[in-house]
PDB file of C-alpha atoms and ligand atoms in Angstrom:
ATOM      1  CA  MET N   1      28.112 177.679  41.109  1.00  0.00           C
ATOM      2  CA  ASP N   2      28.247 181.429  39.336  1.00  0.00           C
ATOM      3  CA  ILE N   3      30.905 183.930  39.810  1.00  0.00           C
ATOM      4  CA  ASP N   4      29.293 185.787  42.744  1.00  0.00           C
ATOM      5  CA  ASN N   5      29.230 182.165  44.645  1.00  0.00           C
ATOM      6  CA  VAL N   6      32.947 181.891  43.893  1.00  0.00           C
ATOM      7  CA  LYS N   7      33.625 185.402  45.190  1.00  0.00           C
ATOM      8  CA  ASN N   8      31.886 184.704  48.402  1.00  0.00           C
ATOM      9  CA  ILE N   9      33.865 181.568  49.034  1.00  0.00           C
ATOM     10  CA  LEU N  10      37.066 183.629  48.569  1.00  0.00           C
ATOM     11  CA  ILE N  11      35.642 186.259  51.102  1.00  0.00           C
ATOM     12  CA  LYS N  12      34.779 183.193  53.475  1.00  0.00           C
ATOM     13  CA  ILE N  13      38.304 181.937  53.003  1.00  0.00           C
ATOM     14  CA  ASN N  14      39.798 185.280  53.978  1.00  0.00           C
ATOM     15  CA  GLU N  15      37.655 185.309  57.114  1.00  0.00           C
ATOM     16  CA  GLN N  16      38.741 181.862  58.309  1.00  0.00           C
ATOM     17  CA  LEU N  17      42.285 182.673  57.794  1.00  0.00           C
ATOM     18  CA  GLN N  18      41.940 186.035  59.918  1.00  0.00           C
ATOM     19  CA  LEU N  19      40.529 183.782  62.748  1.00  0.00           C
ATOM     20  CA  ASN N  20      43.305 181.359  62.356  1.00  0.00           C
ATOM     21  CA  LYS N  21      46.114 184.029  61.993  1.00  0.00           C
ATOM     22  CA  GLU N  22      47.534 183.559  65.506  1.00  0.00           C
ATOM     23  CA  TYR N  23      47.405 179.584  65.161  1.00  0.00           C
ATOM     24  CA  LEU N  24      49.161 179.454  62.063  1.00  0.00           C
ATOM     25  CA  SER N  25      51.918 181.971  62.960  1.00  0.00           C
ATOM     26  CA  GLU N  26      52.441 179.790  66.132  1.00  0.00           C
ATOM     27  CA  LEU N  27      52.743 176.561  64.081  1.00  0.00           C
ATOM     28  CA  ASP N  28      55.339 178.506  61.933  1.00  0.00           C
ATOM     29  CA  ALA N  29      57.122 179.614  64.976  1.00  0.00           C
ATOM     30  CA  ALA N  30      57.818 176.239  65.967  1.00  0.00           C
ATOM     31  CA  ILE N  31      59.683 175.254  62.565  1.00  0.00           C
ATOM     32  CA  GLY N  32      60.062 178.772  60.649  1.00  0.00           C
ATOM     33  CA  ASP N  33      59.800 182.365  61.184  1.00  0.00           C
ATOM     34  CA  GLY N  34      56.489 182.441  62.820  1.00  0.00           C
ATOM     35  CA  ASP N  35      54.652 184.640  60.213  1.00  0.00           C
ATOM     36  CA  HIS N  36      52.638 182.307  58.207  1.00  0.00           C
ATOM     37  CA  GLY N  37      49.238 183.221  59.633  1.00  0.00           C
ATOM     38  CA  HIS N  38      50.132 186.991  59.368  1.00  0.00           C
ATOM     39  CA  ASN N  39      51.322 186.571  55.824  1.00  0.00           C
ATOM     40  CA  MET N  40      48.111 184.854  54.721  1.00  0.00           C
ATOM     41  CA  ALA N  41      45.877 187.196  56.568  1.00  0.00           C
ATOM     42  CA  LYS N  42      47.630 190.165  54.901  1.00  0.00           C
ATOM     43  CA  GLY N  43      47.419 188.696  51.348  1.00  0.00           C
ATOM     44  CA  PHE N  44      43.773 187.245  51.650  1.00  0.00           C
ATOM     45  CA  GLY N  45      42.667 190.438  53.435  1.00  0.00           C
ATOM     46  CA  LYS N  46      43.693 192.579  50.356  1.00  0.00           C
ATOM     47  CA  VAL N  47      41.853 189.829  48.056  1.00  0.00           C
ATOM     48  CA  ALA N  48      38.615 190.215  50.167  1.00  0.00           C
ATOM     49  CA  GLU N  49      39.028 193.930  49.845  1.00  0.00           C
ATOM     50  CA  ASP N  50      39.361 193.914  46.317  1.00  0.00           C
ATOM     51  CA  LEU N  51      36.366 191.177  45.769  1.00  0.00           C
ATOM     52  CA  LYS N  52      34.093 193.732  47.658  1.00  0.00           C
ATOM     53  CA  GLU N  53      35.131 196.791  45.511  1.00  0.00           C
ATOM     54  CA  ASN N  54      35.345 195.151  42.185  1.00  0.00           C
ATOM     55  CA  GLU N  55      33.199 193.417  39.732  1.00  0.00           C
ATOM     56  CA  TYR N  56      34.665 190.939  37.451  1.00  0.00           C
ATOM     57  CA  THR N  57      33.363 189.861  34.090  1.00  0.00           C
ATOM     58  CA  ASP N  58      34.700 186.065  34.215  1.00  0.00           C
ATOM     59  CA  ILE N  59      36.075 183.728  36.788  1.00  0.00           C
ATOM     60  CA  GLY N  60      39.468 183.709  35.140  1.00  0.00           C
ATOM     61  CA  SER N  61      40.065 187.436  35.431  1.00  0.00           C
ATOM     62  CA  MET N  62      38.971 187.341  39.123  1.00  0.00           C
ATOM     63  CA  PHE N  63      41.580 184.459  39.833  1.00  0.00           C
ATOM     64  CA  LYS N  64      44.344 186.234  37.784  1.00  0.00           C
ATOM     65  CA  LYS N  65      43.643 189.556  40.304  1.00  0.00           C
ATOM     66  CA  VAL N  66      43.816 187.178  43.341  1.00  0.00           C
ATOM     67  CA  ALA N  67      47.123 185.815  42.175  1.00  0.00           C
ATOM     68  CA  MET N  68      48.794 189.041  41.781  1.00  0.00           C
ATOM     69  CA  LEU N  69      47.605 190.198  45.085  1.00  0.00           C
ATOM     70  CA  LEU N  70      48.628 186.969  46.623  1.00  0.00           C
ATOM     71  CA  ILE N  71      52.248 187.017  45.174  1.00  0.00           C
ATOM     72  CA  SER N  72      52.488 190.792  46.150  1.00  0.00           C
ATOM     73  CA  ASN N  73      51.039 190.517  49.561  1.00  0.00           C
ATOM     74  CA  VAL N  74      51.646 187.106  51.038  1.00  0.00           C
ATOM     75  CA  GLY N  75      55.158 187.227  52.516  1.00  0.00           C
ATOM     76  CA  GLY N  76      57.480 184.103  52.691  1.00  0.00           C
ATOM     77  CA  ALA N  77      57.295 181.172  50.067  1.00  0.00           C
ATOM     78  CA  SER N  78      53.455 180.809  50.374  1.00  0.00           C
ATOM     79  CA  GLY N  79      52.751 184.032  48.350  1.00  0.00           C
ATOM     80  CA  PRO N  80      54.385 182.790  45.179  1.00  0.00           C
ATOM     81  CA  LEU N  81      52.945 179.278  45.774  1.00  0.00           C
ATOM     82  CA  TYR N  82      49.363 180.171  46.314  1.00  0.00           C
ATOM     83  CA  GLY N  83      49.843 182.803  43.780  1.00  0.00           C
ATOM     84  CA  THR N  84      51.026 180.380  41.078  1.00  0.00           C
ATOM     85  CA  ALA N  85      48.125 178.219  41.776  1.00  0.00           C
ATOM     86  CA  PHE N  86      45.735 180.941  41.184  1.00  0.00           C
ATOM     87  CA  MET N  87      47.409 182.074  38.070  1.00  0.00           C
ATOM     88  CA  GLU N  88      47.038 178.465  36.658  1.00  0.00           C
ATOM     89  CA  LEU N  89      43.420 178.707  37.389  1.00  0.00           C
ATOM     90  CA  GLY N  90      43.080 182.297  35.997  1.00  0.00           C
ATOM     91  CA  LYS N  91      44.464 180.815  32.464  1.00  0.00           C
ATOM     92  CA  GLU N  92      42.100 177.782  32.673  1.00  0.00           C
ATOM     93  CA  TYR N  93      38.947 179.847  33.590  1.00  0.00           C
ATOM     94  CA  THR N  94      39.209 182.834  31.124  1.00  0.00           C
ATOM     95  CA  GLY N  95      36.061 183.615  29.920  1.00  0.00           C
ATOM     96  CA  LEU N  96      33.975 181.309  32.093  1.00  0.00           C
ATOM     97  CA  ASN N  97      31.454 182.319  34.634  1.00  0.00           C
ATOM     98  CA  GLU N  98      30.370 178.956  36.101  1.00  0.00           C
ATOM     99  CA  LEU N  99      31.752 176.175  38.002  1.00  0.00           C
ATOM    100  CA  LYS N 100      30.624 172.707  38.628  1.00  0.00           C
ATOM    101  CA  ILE N 101      31.643 170.079  41.366  1.00  0.00           C
ATOM    102  CA  GLU N 102      33.436 168.210  38.546  1.00  0.00           C
ATOM    103  CA  ASP N 103      35.691 171.318  38.087  1.00  0.00           C
ATOM    104  CA  LEU N 104      37.081 170.678  41.590  1.00  0.00           C
ATOM    105  CA  GLU N 105      39.268 167.697  40.189  1.00  0.00           C
ATOM    106  CA  LYS N 106      40.723 170.266  37.524  1.00  0.00           C
ATOM    107  CA  ILE N 107      41.330 173.006  40.102  1.00  0.00           C
ATOM    108  CA  LEU N 108      43.081 170.756  42.475  1.00  0.00           C
ATOM    109  CA  GLU N 109      45.151 169.290  39.690  1.00  0.00           C
ATOM    110  CA  LEU N 110      46.044 172.799  38.317  1.00  0.00           C
ATOM    111  CA  SER N 111      46.940 174.033  41.697  1.00  0.00           C
ATOM    112  CA  ILE N 112      49.189 171.219  42.405  1.00  0.00           C
ATOM    113  CA  LYS N 113      50.959 171.518  38.900  1.00  0.00           C
ATOM    114  CA  GLY N 114      51.483 175.126  39.595  1.00  0.00           C
ATOM    115  CA  ILE N 115      52.954 174.648  43.182  1.00  0.00           C
ATOM    116  CA  LYS N 116      55.116 171.734  42.218  1.00  0.00           C
ATOM    117  CA  PHE N 117      56.312 173.791  39.219  1.00  0.00           C
ATOM    118  CA  ARG N 118      57.277 176.704  41.315  1.00  0.00           C
ATOM    119  CA  GLY N 119      58.403 175.255  44.720  1.00  0.00           C
ATOM    120  CA  LYS N 120      59.991 172.107  43.158  1.00  0.00           C
ATOM    121  CA  ALA N 121      58.271 170.060  46.024  1.00  0.00           C
ATOM    122  CA  GLU N 122      56.840 166.642  45.841  1.00  0.00           C
ATOM    123  CA  LEU N 123      54.700 164.441  48.082  1.00  0.00           C
ATOM    124  CA  GLU N 124      56.266 163.765  51.564  1.00  0.00           C
ATOM    125  CA  ASP N 125      58.471 167.100  51.545  1.00  0.00           C
ATOM    126  CA  LYS N 126      56.274 168.546  54.235  1.00  0.00           C
ATOM    127  CA  THR N 127      54.718 171.275  52.049  1.00  0.00           C
ATOM    128  CA  ILE N 128      51.323 172.352  50.974  1.00  0.00           C
ATOM    129  CA  ILE N 129      51.330 169.561  48.440  1.00  0.00           C
ATOM    130  CA  ASP N 130      50.966 167.108  51.308  1.00  0.00           C
ATOM    131  CA  SER N 131      47.336 168.322  51.889  1.00  0.00           C
ATOM    132  CA  LEU N 132      46.524 169.036  48.143  1.00  0.00           C
ATOM    133  CA  GLU N 133      47.432 165.760  46.598  1.00  0.00           C
ATOM    134  CA  PRO N 134      45.556 163.336  49.057  1.00  0.00           C
ATOM    135  CA  ALA N 135      42.623 165.946  48.604  1.00  0.00           C
ATOM    136  CA  TYR N 136      42.989 165.651  44.733  1.00  0.00           C
ATOM    137  CA  ASN N 137      43.302 161.923  44.679  1.00  0.00           C
ATOM    138  CA  SER N 138      40.228 161.733  46.704  1.00  0.00           C
ATOM    139  CA  VAL N 139      38.120 163.818  44.614  1.00  0.00           C
ATOM    140  CA  LYS N 140      39.159 162.212  41.384  1.00  0.00           C
ATOM    141  CA  GLU N 141      38.304 158.928  42.891  1.00  0.00           C
ATOM    142  CA  SER N 142      34.757 160.399  44.283  1.00  0.00           C
ATOM    143  CA  LEU N 143      33.795 161.645  40.972  1.00  0.00           C
ATOM    144  CA  LYS N 144      34.767 158.499  38.989  1.00  0.00           C
ATOM    145  CA  ASN N 145      32.472 156.712  41.290  1.00  0.00           C
ATOM    146  CA  ASN N 146      29.726 159.169  40.953  1.00  0.00           C
ATOM    147  CA  GLU N 147      29.549 159.759  44.571  1.00  0.00           C
ATOM    148  CA  PRO N 148      27.157 162.640  45.722  1.00  0.00           C
ATOM    149  CA  LYS N 149      28.498 165.952  46.005  1.00  0.00           C
ATOM    150  CA  GLU N 150      28.430 165.866  49.930  1.00  0.00           C
ATOM    151  CA  GLU N 151      30.506 162.900  49.808  1.00  0.00           C
ATOM    152  CA  VAL N 152      33.166 164.398  47.273  1.00  0.00           C
ATOM    153  CA  LEU N 153      33.421 167.411  49.660  1.00  0.00           C
ATOM    154  CA  ASN N 154      33.727 165.580  53.014  1.00  0.00           C
ATOM    155  CA  LYS N 155      36.217 162.936  51.721  1.00  0.00           C
ATOM    156  CA  MET N 156      38.227 165.997  50.127  1.00  0.00           C
ATOM    157  CA  VAL N 157      38.671 167.514  53.656  1.00  0.00           C
ATOM    158  CA  ASP N 158      39.134 164.399  55.466  1.00  0.00           C
ATOM    159  CA  PHE N 159      41.991 163.346  53.240  1.00  0.00           C
ATOM    160  CA  SER N 160      43.253 166.913  53.441  1.00  0.00           C
ATOM    161  CA  LYS N 161      43.218 166.653  57.336  1.00  0.00           C
ATOM    162  CA  GLU N 162      44.838 163.293  57.203  1.00  0.00           C
ATOM    163  CA  GLY N 163      47.659 165.191  55.309  1.00  0.00           C
ATOM    164  CA  VAL N 164      47.912 167.741  57.965  1.00  0.00           C
ATOM    165  CA  GLU N 165      48.321 165.173  60.697  1.00  0.00           C
ATOM    166  CA  HIS N 166      50.858 163.056  58.651  1.00  0.00           C
ATOM    167  CA  THR N 167      53.155 166.087  58.158  1.00  0.00           C
ATOM    168  CA  LYS N 168      53.844 165.736  62.059  1.00  0.00           C
ATOM    169  CA  GLU N 169      55.641 162.350  61.312  1.00  0.00           C
ATOM    170  CA  ILE N 170      57.992 163.672  58.277  1.00  0.00           C
ATOM    171  CA  ILE N 171      61.075 165.668  57.784  1.00  0.00           C
ATOM    172  CA  ALA N 172      60.883 168.922  56.037  1.00  0.00           C
ATOM    173  CA  ARG N 173      62.653 169.018  52.765  1.00  0.00           C
ATOM    174  CA  LYS N 174      61.616 172.549  51.538  1.00  0.00           C
ATOM    175  CA  GLY N 175      61.776 176.084  52.946  1.00  0.00           C
ATOM    176  CA  ARG N 176      62.965 177.369  56.340  1.00  0.00           C
ATOM    177  CA  ALA N 177      61.875 174.269  58.129  1.00  0.00           C
ATOM    178  CA  SER N 178      64.128 172.160  56.372  1.00  0.00           C
ATOM    179  CA  TYR N 179      67.206 173.787  57.999  1.00  0.00           C
ATOM    180  CA  LEU N 180      66.107 171.854  60.967  1.00  0.00           C
ATOM    181  CA  GLY N 181      66.368 168.447  59.545  1.00  0.00           C
ATOM    182  CA  GLU N 182      65.119 165.798  61.895  1.00  0.00           C
ATOM    183  CA  ARG N 183      64.151 168.414  64.452  1.00  0.00           C
ATOM    184  CA  SER N 184      61.155 169.201  62.191  1.00  0.00           C
ATOM    185  CA  ILE N 185      59.497 165.981  62.795  1.00  0.00           C
ATOM    186  CA  GLY N 186      56.570 166.231  65.491  1.00  0.00           C
ATOM    187  CA  HIS N 187      55.753 169.653  64.358  1.00  0.00           C
ATOM    188  CA  GLN N 188      52.620 170.217  62.069  1.00  0.00           C
ATOM    189  CA  ASP N 189      53.276 172.287  58.934  1.00  0.00           C
ATOM    190  CA  PRO N 190      51.590 175.693  59.021  1.00  0.00           C
ATOM    191  CA  GLY N 191      51.223 175.715  54.840  1.00  0.00           C
ATOM    192  CA  VAL N 192      49.667 172.484  54.955  1.00  0.00           C
ATOM    193  CA  THR N 193      47.190 173.682  57.487  1.00  0.00           C
ATOM    194  CA  SER N 194      46.339 176.816  55.739  1.00  0.00           C
ATOM    195  CA  THR N 195      45.483 174.649  52.892  1.00  0.00           C
ATOM    196  CA  TYR N 196      43.273 172.623  54.882  1.00  0.00           C
ATOM    197  CA  ILE N 197      41.684 175.626  56.355  1.00  0.00           C
ATOM    198  CA  ILE N 198      40.893 176.715  52.527  1.00  0.00           C
ATOM    199  CA  LEU N 199      39.575 173.376  51.615  1.00  0.00           C
ATOM    200  CA  LYS N 200      37.503 173.053  54.778  1.00  0.00           C
ATOM    201  CA  THR N 201      36.007 176.591  53.935  1.00  0.00           C
ATOM    202  CA  ILE N 202      35.196 175.706  50.219  1.00  0.00           C
ATOM    203  CA  ARG N 203      33.252 172.476  51.452  1.00  0.00           C
ATOM    204  CA  ASP N 204      31.378 174.281  54.309  1.00  0.00           C
ATOM    205  CA  ASN N 205      30.400 176.885  51.986  1.00  0.00           C
ATOM    206  CA  ILE N 206      29.281 174.870  48.876  1.00  0.00           C
ATOM    207  CA  LEU N 207      27.367 172.492  51.429  1.00  0.00           C
ATOM    208  CA  GLY N 208      25.738 175.435  53.173  1.00  0.00           C
ATOM    209  CA  GLU N 209      24.307 176.952  49.925  1.00  0.00           C
ATOM    210  CA  LYS N 210      22.870 173.336  49.025  1.00  0.00           C
TER     211      LYS N 210
HETATM  212 MG1   MG U   1      57.398 181.988  57.669  1.00  0.00          MG
END
């Protein structure tokens, strides 16, 4: 996958977040301040605009720009969290112009590292990590077993979805939702859901390319 394919996936992620804007904000309204979908749509909207206008010489510099746009345009905790993930990826992919399926493991690992550092969140805190970490573990296992690309990606999305469902059963320990304590049980986390949408879009687009 070259830099144009990566750019195209980021543009598709924006399209999906625009489509799911109201849904994500409704999830946030139940346990937070109801702006998650609008925040993500605004930030990724700026990213898509930028990518359509500008050319980047390498994947790293593109990811760094995505990071800056997310940090300055996505409100709430999600901007710094997603932004930090892209910042880590920007450092890793400086000067590089190609991604392979094997890079997915590193991409998820670095994203988790960045988000955990920035948000001080762990698994089961009812955050983005609850979708990313099961996805990462699944990708790592699939690659170790030399599974075909389809399987790596499908399982990644399945485990991420399970993570989304699981957030309904647990108490929020981070962010605004944590003020609700036990009352956060029964509600699906909006951040975990946007992560799932992003991973699903990555899968759909890579498999669509074949
Ligand atoms: Mg919010």
